[in-house]
């Protein structure tokens, strides 16, 4: 795999054709068009389905229902189905620039897939890249008879059907170009010169959809030529120019972090473009400030910075966004806790079966902001340390619900959860303050799965304002040895930050990893799934720009969320648990 940076990034428009603030997405309901509902979009004339474009005076084709000025915006239509041949997308070359039919049509399944390369392939066509097997069918009868020519020197000639294009490891000789030898990445000097199908299998413009992951330097030159010539009006588009007052908002990847570790901050302000380059814009600037009230504040001018915090404290987080309209600012007080991990850490455990996986043990842990899906694999040392990466804030006032899912196989399985309330690095039934640090114990008979829970009350003598260790440990046949060796035991350590300050923003944003929204995409309803149903009291929905689109609503008892009244699009779902922790999830409304 060799990554060639194409030096082009696409971003959703933030200003529409009429000068209004936009998220760049327009939803069109075609459920009243039977041809589209039943067969999707035609890939060629005469097929079942709705035509992609008809140049007449009637709105009777896909693109006519929604098209923005094609000289200023590159239009993409995401549809349910294309043609009868399992086509995932199609696009037009740069010569179509400015035409009403220009743009890419792509299926939702390909567009939303994290592994699909269809959209990258079609955008290559949009900027004048041909298939690497172009011109291999000289008489147009569908049977390759001529070695290809895609007009790029650093891609080899080949036949499209010479091999199984899903076999990424194929090393058969490429009879069209056995002496191919070219540097495909000018920055690194990486070259392809095997003389086999390895020289072209990985190119995005090939038909090897399961292998594609690279462009070449020659393809980049061709793309640049299309952009700066035929499609140069895109470069003066107002689509990425803020058109009104910015509503500042942001997310962070965690609310508790160990000193020396980093947290990602994501700008979600309305009317502001957001791209992966993180390099900013000529007329837009950002200023983040992280202030613990004692030390010199940390600042960043990146749009989406990753900040390493080396000094402990409780930080206010401020984002100021400046555009031609002025500066708008949002401060979230006491939004971030930076703590030292317990220097004594926690006592060691071990297992006679390091490296084994017997399908037994803990599979999910929930407490406050911790919502951890774990494997039953026993790692070296029989322990994984999540103290700095999976943690939560606990206050003294209320009991916090601890929930653990685990399973047994041929023998009984034993589970224990301990919290090192006095921070001395060991787990005791009577610690230095006489407190029993074992907060949960449970036994499961053979070949069963269960979820057990208990309310955890923080003792008054618990050490405050530093990350303490919670150990979740299980073992087969008999009780685990929380600070010793057993046969098939495994331990996972999590972070507990105890504070009597209830103004702290509790919990961590879990970066969309653990809690499952099903189905996603959805049309009318979402259901929350994570082993047993999660304990969530309320939820709020935000659009892709971070703007609240629903008021905070009670969760109810079914773990179902009604989204039937939302417009189609991408959304963020903020879930609030009974411990006042918050989790952010992304979903798509179809």
Coordinates of C-alpha atoms in Angstrom, one line a residue:
X1 CA 0.0 0.0 0.0
X2 CA 1.5 3.3 -1.1
X3 CA -0.4 6.5 -0.3
X4 CA 0.0 9.3 -2.8
X5 CA -1.5 12.6 -1.5
X6 CA -3.7 14.0 -4.3
X7 CA -3.6 17.5 -2.7
X8 CA -7.4 17.9 -3.0
X9 CA -9.9 17.6 -0.2
X10 CA -13.7 17.7 -0.6
X11 CA -15.8 19.3 2.1
X12 CA -19.6 19.8 2.5
X13 CA -20.7 23.2 1.4
X14 CA -21.6 25.6 4.2
X15 CA -23.3 28.2 2.0
X16 CA -26.1 27.3 -0.4
X17 CA -26.9 28.9 -3.8
X18 CA -29.0 31.5 -2.1
X19 CA -26.3 32.6 0.3
X20 CA -27.8 30.8 3.3
X21 CA -25.9 28.9 5.9
X22 CA -26.1 25.2 5.0
X23 CA -24.8 21.8 5.9
X24 CA -24.4 21.0 2.2
X25 CA -27.0 18.2 2.3
X26 CA -30.4 18.4 0.7
X27 CA -32.9 15.6 1.3
X28 CA -35.4 14.8 -1.4
X29 CA -38.3 12.3 -0.8
X30 CA -38.8 10.1 -3.8
X31 CA -41.0 7.6 -2.0
X32 CA -43.9 8.7 -4.2
X33 CA -42.1 7.6 -7.4
X34 CA -42.7 3.9 -7.9
X35 CA -39.9 3.5 -10.5
X36 CA -37.3 4.8 -8.1
X37 CA -38.7 2.9 -5.0
X38 CA -38.7 -0.4 -6.9
X39 CA -35.6 -0.2 -9.1
X40 CA -33.6 2.9 -8.1
X41 CA -31.7 4.8 -10.8
X42 CA -31.0 3.7 -14.4
X43 CA -27.3 3.2 -15.2
X44 CA -28.3 3.3 -18.9
X45 CA -31.3 4.1 -20.9
X46 CA -34.0 1.5 -21.2
X47 CA -33.3 -0.1 -17.8
X48 CA -35.9 -0.2 -15.0
X49 CA -35.8 2.7 -12.7
X50 CA -35.8 6.5 -12.9
X51 CA -33.5 8.1 -15.5
X52 CA -30.5 9.9 -14.0
X53 CA -31.0 13.0 -16.2
X54 CA -33.4 14.0 -19.0
X55 CA -32.8 17.3 -20.8
X56 CA -36.5 18.2 -21.2
X57 CA -38.8 20.7 -19.6
X58 CA -40.3 18.2 -17.1
X59 CA -38.9 17.2 -13.8
X60 CA -38.8 13.5 -14.4
X61 CA -35.3 12.4 -13.7
X62 CA -33.1 12.0 -10.6
X63 CA -30.8 15.0 -10.9
X64 CA -33.6 17.4 -11.7
X65 CA -35.1 17.0 -8.3
X66 CA -32.1 18.6 -6.7
X67 CA -29.1 20.2 -8.4
X68 CA -27.0 23.1 -7.2
X69 CA -25.1 25.3 -9.6
X70 CA -22.7 22.9 -11.2
X71 CA -20.0 25.6 -11.8
X72 CA -19.8 26.3 -8.1
X73 CA -20.7 22.9 -6.4
X74 CA -19.8 19.4 -7.2
X75 CA -23.1 17.5 -6.9
X76 CA -23.3 14.0 -5.4
X77 CA -26.6 12.0 -5.5
X78 CA -26.8 9.2 -2.9
X79 CA -29.4 6.7 -3.9
X80 CA -30.9 3.4 -2.9
X81 CA -29.9 1.4 -6.1
X82 CA -28.3 1.8 -9.5
X83 CA -29.3 -0.3 -12.5
X84 CA -29.6 -4.0 -12.8
X85 CA -26.0 -5.0 -12.8
X86 CA -25.0 -4.3 -9.2
X87 CA -23.5 -1.0 -10.0
X88 CA -22.2 1.0 -7.0
X89 CA -21.7 4.4 -8.7
X90 CA -21.0 6.4 -11.9
X91 CA -19.6 9.8 -12.7
X92 CA -18.7 12.1 -15.7
X93 CA -15.3 13.3 -16.8
X94 CA -14.2 16.9 -16.3
X95 CA -15.5 17.9 -19.7
X96 CA -19.0 17.8 -18.2
X97 CA -18.2 20.6 -15.9
X98 CA -21.0 23.2 -15.7
X99 CA -23.5 20.8 -17.3
X100 CA -26.7 20.0 -15.5
X101 CA -26.0 16.3 -15.6
X102 CA -22.4 16.6 -14.1
X103 CA -21.7 14.9 -10.8
X104 CA -21.5 11.5 -9.1
X105 CA -24.4 9.1 -8.5
X106 CA -23.5 6.5 -5.8
X107 CA -25.5 4.0 -3.8
X108 CA -26.0 4.6 -0.1
X109 CA -24.5 1.3 0.8
X110 CA -21.2 2.2 -0.9
X111 CA -21.2 5.8 0.2
X112 CA -21.7 5.0 3.9
X113 CA -19.3 2.0 4.0
X114 CA -16.0 2.6 5.7
X115 CA -14.3 0.1 3.5
X116 CA -15.8 0.9 0.1
X117 CA -13.5 2.6 -2.5
X118 CA -16.3 3.4 -4.9
X119 CA -16.6 7.1 -4.2
X120 CA -12.8 7.6 -4.5
X121 CA -12.9 5.8 -7.8
X122 CA -15.8 7.9 -9.2
X123 CA -14.1 11.2 -8.1
X124 CA -11.1 10.0 -10.0
X125 CA -13.3 9.9 -13.1
X126 CA -14.6 13.4 -12.3
X127 CA -11.1 14.7 -12.6
X128 CA -10.3 12.9 -15.8
X129 CA -8.8 9.6 -14.6
X130 CA -9.7 6.7 -16.8
X131 CA -9.8 3.0 -15.7
X132 CA -6.3 1.5 -15.7
X133 CA -7.7 -1.0 -18.2
X134 CA -9.0 1.8 -20.5
X135 CA -9.1 1.0 -24.2
X136 CA -8.6 -2.8 -23.8
X137 CA -11.8 -3.5 -25.7
X138 CA -11.1 -2.1 -29.1
X139 CA -14.3 -3.4 -30.8
X140 CA -16.6 -2.7 -27.9
X141 CA -18.0 -6.3 -27.6
X142 CA -17.1 -6.6 -23.9
X143 CA -14.1 -8.9 -24.6
X144 CA -10.7 -7.4 -23.9
X145 CA -8.4 -7.7 -27.0
X146 CA -5.9 -4.9 -26.7
X147 CA -3.5 -4.0 -23.9
X148 CA -4.9 -0.9 -22.1
X149 CA -3.9 2.7 -22.2
X150 CA -5.2 5.1 -19.5
X151 CA -2.9 8.0 -20.7
X152 CA -0.9 7.9 -17.4
X153 CA 2.8 6.8 -17.7
X154 CA 3.2 5.4 -14.2
X155 CA 0.4 2.8 -14.4
X156 CA 1.0 -0.4 -16.4
X157 CA -1.0 -1.6 -19.4
X158 CA -3.1 -4.7 -18.6
X159 CA -6.3 -6.6 -19.5
X160 CA -9.2 -6.0 -17.1
X161 CA -10.2 -9.7 -16.8
X162 CA -6.8 -11.3 -16.8
X163 CA -7.1 -12.4 -13.2
X164 CA -9.5 -12.6 -10.3
X165 CA -9.5 -9.0 -9.2
X166 CA -10.4 -9.9 -5.6
X167 CA -7.2 -11.8 -5.2
X168 CA -5.0 -9.1 -3.9
X169 CA -2.0 -11.4 -3.6
X170 CA -1.9 -12.4 -7.2
X171 CA 1.6 -12.4 -8.6
X172 CA 0.9 -13.8 -12.1
X173 CA 2.9 -12.2 -14.9
X174 CA 1.2 -9.2 -16.5
X175 CA 1.7 -10.1 -20.2
X176 CA 0.8 -6.6 -21.3
X177 CA 3.6 -4.9 -19.4
X178 CA 6.1 -7.5 -18.0
X179 CA 8.9 -4.9 -17.9
X180 CA 6.9 -2.2 -16.2
X181 CA 9.1 -0.1 -13.9
X182 CA 8.0 3.3 -12.6
X183 CA 8.2 5.5 -9.5
X184 CA 4.5 5.9 -8.5
X185 CA 5.1 8.2 -5.5
X186 CA 7.4 11.2 -6.2
X187 CA 7.6 12.1 -2.5
X188 CA 8.9 8.7 -1.3
X189 CA 10.4 7.3 -4.4
X190 CA 8.3 4.1 -4.1
X191 CA 8.2 2.2 -7.4
X192 CA 6.2 -0.6 -8.9
X193 CA 8.3 -2.9 -11.0
X194 CA 7.3 -6.5 -10.4
X195 CA 6.1 -7.1 -13.9
X196 CA 3.1 -8.9 -12.3
X197 CA -0.5 -7.8 -11.6
X198 CA 0.7 -6.4 -8.3
X199 CA 1.7 -3.3 -10.3
X200 CA -1.9 -2.3 -10.9
X201 CA -4.1 -4.3 -8.5
X202 CA -4.1 -1.6 -5.8
X203 CA -4.9 1.4 -8.0
X204 CA -8.2 3.1 -7.2
X205 CA -9.0 3.2 -10.9
X206 CA -8.8 -0.5 -11.3
X207 CA -11.8 -2.8 -11.0
X208 CA -10.2 -4.7 -8.1
X209 CA -12.6 -3.2 -5.5
X210 CA -11.3 -5.3 -2.6
X211 CA -7.7 -4.2 -3.1
X212 CA -7.8 -0.6 -4.1
X213 CA -5.9 1.9 -1.9
X214 CA -3.6 4.0 -4.0
X215 CA -3.3 6.7 -6.7
X216 CA 0.0 7.5 -8.5
X217 CA 1.9 10.6 -9.0
X218 CA 1.1 10.6 -12.7
X219 CA -2.6 10.4 -11.9
X220 CA -2.2 13.4 -9.6
X221 CA -0.7 15.4 -12.4
X222 CA -3.8 14.6 -14.6
X223 CA -6.2 15.5 -11.7
X224 CA -4.5 18.8 -11.1
X225 CA -4.8 19.6 -14.8
X226 CA -8.5 19.0 -14.7
X227 CA -9.0 21.0 -11.5
X228 CA -7.0 24.1 -12.6
X229 CA -8.4 24.1 -16.1
X230 CA -11.8 22.6 -16.8
X231 CA -13.0 22.7 -13.2
X232 CA -11.3 25.8 -12.1
X233 CA -14.5 27.7 -11.2
X234 CA -14.7 25.4 -8.1
X235 CA -11.7 27.3 -6.8
X236 CA -13.7 30.6 -6.6
X237 CA -16.9 29.1 -5.2
X238 CA -18.5 30.7 -2.2
X239 CA -19.6 27.2 -1.0
X240 CA -17.1 27.2 1.8
X241 CA -17.5 30.9 2.8
X242 CA -19.4 31.5 6.1
X243 CA -22.6 33.3 5.2
X244 CA -23.8 34.3 8.7
X245 CA -23.1 34.4 12.4
X246 CA -21.3 31.3 13.6
X247 CA -22.8 29.3 16.4
X248 CA -19.7 27.9 18.2
X249 CA -19.7 24.3 19.5
X250 CA -17.3 21.5 20.0
X251 CA -16.8 17.9 21.3
X252 CA -13.8 16.4 23.0
X253 CA -12.7 12.7 23.0
X254 CA -12.6 12.5 26.8
X255 CA -13.3 14.5 29.9
X256 CA -10.6 12.8 32.1
X257 CA -7.1 12.2 31.0
X258 CA -3.8 11.2 32.6
X259 CA -1.1 13.8 32.5
X260 CA 1.2 13.3 29.5
X261 CA -1.7 11.9 27.4
X262 CA -3.6 13.7 24.7
X263 CA -7.2 14.5 24.0
X264 CA -8.8 15.4 20.6
X265 CA -11.0 18.4 20.3
X266 CA -13.4 18.6 17.3
X267 CA -15.0 21.9 16.1
X268 CA -18.7 21.4 15.3
X269 CA -19.6 25.0 14.9
X270 CA -22.4 25.9 12.5
X271 CA -21.6 27.7 9.2
X272 CA -18.0 26.6 9.4
X273 CA -16.3 24.1 7.0
X274 CA -14.6 21.2 8.6
X275 CA -12.0 19.1 6.8
X276 CA -9.4 16.5 7.6
X277 CA -6.4 18.7 6.5
X278 CA -6.8 20.8 9.7
X279 CA -4.9 23.6 8.0
X280 CA -7.5 26.4 8.3
X281 CA -8.9 28.9 5.8
X282 CA -7.9 32.3 4.6
X283 CA -10.9 34.1 6.1
X284 CA -11.5 31.9 9.1
X285 CA -9.3 31.5 12.2
X286 CA -9.6 29.4 15.4
X287 CA -8.3 30.0 18.9
X288 CA -8.6 27.3 21.5
X289 CA -7.7 28.1 25.1
X290 CA -7.2 25.5 27.9
X291 CA -6.9 27.1 31.3
X292 CA -6.6 25.4 34.7
X293 CA -6.5 28.8 36.5
X294 CA -2.9 28.3 37.7
X295 CA -0.5 27.8 34.9
X296 CA -0.1 29.6 31.6
X297 CA -3.0 28.6 29.4
X298 CA -2.4 26.2 26.6
X299 CA -3.6 27.5 23.2
X300 CA -4.0 26.2 19.7
X301 CA -5.0 27.8 16.4
X302 CA -5.8 24.5 14.7
X303 CA -9.4 23.8 13.9
X304 CA -9.3 20.3 15.4
X305 CA -6.3 20.1 17.7
X306 CA -5.0 17.1 19.7
X307 CA -3.6 18.5 22.9
X308 CA -1.2 16.8 25.3
X309 CA -1.7 17.9 28.9
X310 CA 1.3 17.6 31.2
X311 CA 0.0 19.5 34.1
X312 CA -2.7 18.3 36.4
X313 CA -5.8 20.4 37.1
X314 CA -9.3 21.2 36.1
X315 CA -9.5 23.1 32.8
X316 CA -11.9 25.6 31.3
X317 CA -12.1 25.0 27.5
X318 CA -12.7 28.0 25.2
X319 CA -13.1 28.1 21.4
X320 CA -13.2 31.4 19.6
X321 CA -14.0 31.4 15.8
X322 CA -13.3 34.5 13.8
X323 CA -14.8 35.1 10.3
X324 CA -15.5 38.2 8.3
X325 CA -18.7 38.5 10.4
X326 CA -16.6 38.9 13.6
X327 CA -15.6 36.6 16.5
X328 CA -17.9 34.2 18.3
X329 CA -16.8 32.4 21.5
X330 CA -17.9 29.5 23.6
X331 CA -16.4 28.6 27.0
X332 CA -17.2 25.3 28.7
X333 CA -16.1 25.9 32.4
X334 CA -14.5 23.0 34.3
X335 CA -14.8 20.8 31.2
X336 CA -11.7 18.7 31.5
X337 CA -9.8 16.9 34.3
X338 CA -6.1 16.2 34.0
X339 CA -5.0 13.7 36.6
X340 CA -1.9 11.7 37.5
X341 CA -2.4 8.0 37.3
X342 CA -1.8 6.4 40.7
X343 CA 2.0 6.3 40.9
X344 CA 1.9 3.0 42.8
X345 CA -0.4 1.7 40.0
X346 CA -2.1 -1.6 41.0
X347 CA -0.8 -4.9 42.1
X348 CA 0.1 -7.5 39.5
X349 CA -2.0 -10.5 38.5
X350 CA -1.1 -13.4 36.3
X351 CA -2.6 -16.5 34.6
X352 CA -1.2 -19.9 33.7
X353 CA -2.9 -19.4 30.3
X354 CA -1.5 -16.1 29.0
X355 CA -2.3 -15.9 25.3
X356 CA -5.3 -18.2 25.5
X357 CA -8.9 -17.6 24.7
X358 CA -11.4 -20.0 26.1
X359 CA -14.5 -17.9 25.3
X360 CA -15.2 -17.2 29.0
X361 CA -15.0 -14.1 31.1
X362 CA -16.1 -10.5 31.0
X363 CA -17.5 -9.0 27.8
X364 CA -18.8 -5.6 28.9
X365 CA -18.4 -3.2 31.8
X366 CA -20.5 -0.1 32.4
X367 CA -20.1 2.5 35.2
X368 CA -20.8 6.2 34.6
X369 CA -19.0 7.1 31.4
X370 CA -17.3 3.7 31.2
X371 CA -19.0 1.5 28.6
X372 CA -16.3 -1.0 27.7
X373 CA -16.7 -3.9 25.4
X374 CA -13.8 -6.4 26.1
X375 CA -12.5 -9.6 24.6
X376 CA -12.2 -12.9 26.5
X377 CA -8.6 -13.2 25.3
X378 CA -6.1 -13.5 28.1
X379 CA -3.2 -11.1 27.4
X380 CA 0.4 -11.3 28.6
X381 CA 0.3 -10.6 32.3
X382 CA -3.4 -11.4 32.3
X383 CA -4.3 -7.7 32.6
X384 CA -5.1 -4.7 30.4
X385 CA -4.7 -1.2 31.7
X386 CA -7.5 1.1 30.7
X387 CA -7.1 3.6 33.6
X388 CA -6.1 6.5 31.4
X389 CA -8.3 5.7 28.4
X390 CA -11.5 4.4 29.9
X391 CA -12.5 6.2 33.1
X392 CA -15.3 8.1 34.8
X393 CA -16.0 10.7 37.4
X394 CA -17.9 9.7 40.6
X395 CA -19.4 12.0 43.1
X396 CA -20.3 11.3 46.7
X397 CA -24.0 12.1 46.6
X398 CA -25.6 9.1 44.8
X399 CA -25.0 5.4 44.2
X400 CA -23.6 4.8 40.7
X401 CA -24.9 1.8 38.8
X402 CA -22.1 -0.8 38.0
X403 CA -23.1 -3.3 35.4
X404 CA -20.9 -6.2 34.2
X405 CA -21.7 -8.8 31.6
X406 CA -19.8 -12.1 31.6
X407 CA -20.1 -15.7 30.5
X408 CA -19.0 -19.2 31.5
X409 CA -18.3 -22.3 29.4
X410 CA -17.8 -25.9 30.7
X411 CA -17.1 -24.8 34.3
X412 CA -18.5 -22.2 36.7
X413 CA -17.2 -18.7 36.3
X414 CA -16.4 -16.3 39.2
X415 CA -16.5 -12.5 38.9
X416 CA -15.2 -9.8 41.2
X417 CA -14.9 -6.0 40.9
X418 CA -12.6 -4.0 43.3
X419 CA -12.0 -0.3 43.6
X420 CA -8.8 0.9 45.3
X421 CA -10.5 3.7 47.3
X422 CA -7.4 4.6 49.4
X423 CA -5.1 4.6 46.4
X424 CA -2.4 2.4 47.9
X425 CA -2.1 0.1 44.8
X426 CA -3.6 -3.0 46.4
X427 CA -7.2 -4.3 46.8
X428 CA -8.3 -5.1 50.3
X429 CA -11.4 -6.3 52.2
X430 CA -10.4 -3.8 54.9
X431 CA -8.2 -1.0 53.6
X432 CA -6.4 1.7 55.5
X433 CA -9.7 3.3 56.4
X434 CA -11.5 0.0 57.2
X435 CA -13.4 0.0 53.9
X436 CA -14.1 -3.2 51.9
X437 CA -12.8 -2.5 48.4
X438 CA -14.6 -5.4 46.8
X439 CA -17.7 -3.8 45.4
X440 CA -19.2 -6.7 43.5
X441 CA -18.9 -10.5 43.5
X442 CA -20.9 -13.0 41.5
X443 CA -20.8 -16.7 40.4
X444 CA -22.2 -18.1 37.2
X445 CA -22.9 -21.8 36.6
X446 CA -21.5 -23.6 33.5
X447 CA -22.5 -22.6 30.0
X448 CA -24.4 -19.5 30.9
X449 CA -24.3 -15.8 30.1
X450 CA -25.5 -13.0 32.5
X451 CA -25.3 -9.4 33.4
X452 CA -25.1 -8.5 37.0
X453 CA -25.3 -5.0 38.6
X454 CA -25.0 -3.2 41.9
X455 CA -25.1 0.4 43.1
X456 CA -21.6 1.7 44.0
X457 CA -21.5 4.4 46.7
X458 CA -18.3 6.3 47.1
X459 CA -17.0 6.1 50.7
X460 CA -16.4 9.3 52.5
X461 CA -12.7 8.4 53.0
X462 CA -12.0 7.8 49.3
X463 CA -9.0 9.6 47.9
X464 CA -10.1 12.5 45.8
X465 CA -8.8 14.3 42.7
X466 CA -6.6 11.6 41.2
X467 CA -7.3 8.5 39.1
X468 CA -7.9 5.4 41.2
X469 CA -8.0 1.9 39.8
X470 CA -11.1 -0.2 39.4
X471 CA -10.2 -3.9 38.7
X472 CA -12.7 -6.2 37.0
X473 CA -11.4 -9.7 37.2
X474 CA -12.9 -13.2 36.5
X475 CA -11.7 -16.8 36.8
X476 CA -13.0 -20.2 36.1
X477 CA -13.6 -22.9 38.7
X478 CA -12.9 -20.7 41.7
X479 CA -12.7 -17.1 42.9
X480 CA -10.1 -15.0 41.2
X481 CA -6.8 -14.0 42.9
X482 CA -7.0 -10.2 42.6
X483 CA -3.3 -9.7 43.4
X484 CA -1.9 -13.1 42.4
X485 CA -1.9 -16.0 40.0
X486 CA -4.7 -18.2 38.8
X487 CA -5.4 -20.7 36.0
X488 CA -7.6 -18.8 33.5
X489 CA -8.1 -15.4 35.1
X490 CA -8.1 -12.1 33.4
X491 CA -8.2 -8.6 34.8
X492 CA -9.1 -5.2 33.3
X493 CA -8.3 -2.0 35.1
X494 CA -10.3 1.2 34.7
X495 CA -10.0 4.7 36.0
X496 CA -12.2 6.2 38.8
X497 CA -11.8 9.9 39.5
X498 CA -13.6 10.9 42.8
X499 CA -14.7 14.4 43.4
X500 CA -17.1 16.3 45.6
X501 CA -17.4 19.0 43.0
X502 CA -20.6 18.4 41.2
X503 CA -20.0 21.1 38.6
X504 CA -17.5 18.9 36.8
X505 CA -18.6 17.7 33.4
X506 CA -19.0 14.0 34.1
X507 CA -18.0 11.3 31.8
X508 CA -16.2 10.7 28.6
X509 CA -17.3 11.0 25.0
X510 CA -16.6 7.4 23.9
X511 CA -15.8 8.4 20.3
X512 CA -18.6 6.3 18.8
X513 CA -17.0 2.9 19.7
X514 CA -18.9 0.9 22.2
X515 CA -22.6 1.6 22.4
X516 CA -24.5 0.4 19.3
X517 CA -27.3 2.2 17.6
X518 CA -29.5 -0.3 15.6
X519 CA -30.4 0.0 12.8
X520 CA -28.0 2.6 11.5
X521 CA -28.9 4.1 9.0
X522 CA -32.5 4.1 10.2
X523 CA -35.8 5.5 8.9
X524 CA -38.1 5.9 11.8
X525 CA -36.6 4.4 15.0
X526 CA -33.2 3.7 16.7
X527 CA -32.6 1.1 19.4
X528 CA -29.7 1.3 21.8
X529 CA -27.8 -2.0 22.2
X530 CA -24.8 -2.9 24.3
X531 CA -25.2 -6.4 25.8
X532 CA -28.0 -5.7 28.2
X533 CA -30.0 -2.5 27.5
X534 CA -28.0 0.6 28.5
X535 CA -29.2 2.8 31.4
X536 CA -29.9 6.1 29.7
X537 CA -32.2 8.7 31.2
X538 CA -32.5 11.3 28.3
X539 CA -31.2 12.1 24.9
X540 CA -30.7 15.1 22.6
X541 CA -30.2 15.2 18.8
X542 CA -27.8 17.6 17.0
X543 CA -27.3 18.0 13.3
X544 CA -24.0 17.5 11.5
X545 CA -23.0 21.1 12.4
X546 CA -23.6 20.6 16.1
X547 CA -26.9 22.5 16.1
X548 CA -29.6 21.1 18.5
X549 CA -32.6 19.9 16.5
X550 CA -34.6 18.3 19.3
X551 CA -35.1 19.3 22.9
X552 CA -33.8 16.9 25.6
X553 CA -36.2 14.1 25.8
X554 CA -36.7 11.3 28.4
X555 CA -35.4 7.9 27.3
X556 CA -38.3 5.8 28.4
X557 CA -38.1 2.1 29.2
X558 CA -37.8 0.5 25.8
X559 CA -34.4 2.0 24.7
X560 CA -36.1 3.0 21.4
X561 CA -35.6 6.5 20.0
X562 CA -38.2 8.0 17.6
X563 CA -36.5 9.7 14.7
X564 CA -39.5 9.7 12.3
X565 CA -39.9 13.5 12.4
X566 CA -36.2 14.2 11.5
X567 CA -35.2 15.2 7.9
X568 CA -32.9 12.8 6.2
X569 CA -29.3 13.3 7.0
X570 CA -26.4 12.8 9.4
X571 CA -26.9 13.5 13.2
X572 CA -25.2 13.3 16.5
X573 CA -27.1 11.7 19.4
X574 CA -26.2 12.9 22.9
X575 CA -27.2 10.3 25.5
X576 CA -27.4 11.2 29.2
X577 CA -27.1 8.4 31.7
X578 CA -28.5 8.1 35.2
X579 CA -25.1 9.1 36.6
X580 CA -25.1 12.3 34.6
X581 CA -22.5 11.0 32.1
X582 CA -22.7 11.9 28.5
X583 CA -22.1 9.7 25.4
X584 CA -22.1 11.0 21.8
X585 CA -23.1 8.7 18.9
X586 CA -23.5 9.4 15.2
X587 CA -26.4 8.1 13.1
X588 CA -27.9 8.5 9.6
X589 CA -31.6 9.1 9.0
X590 CA -32.8 7.8 5.7

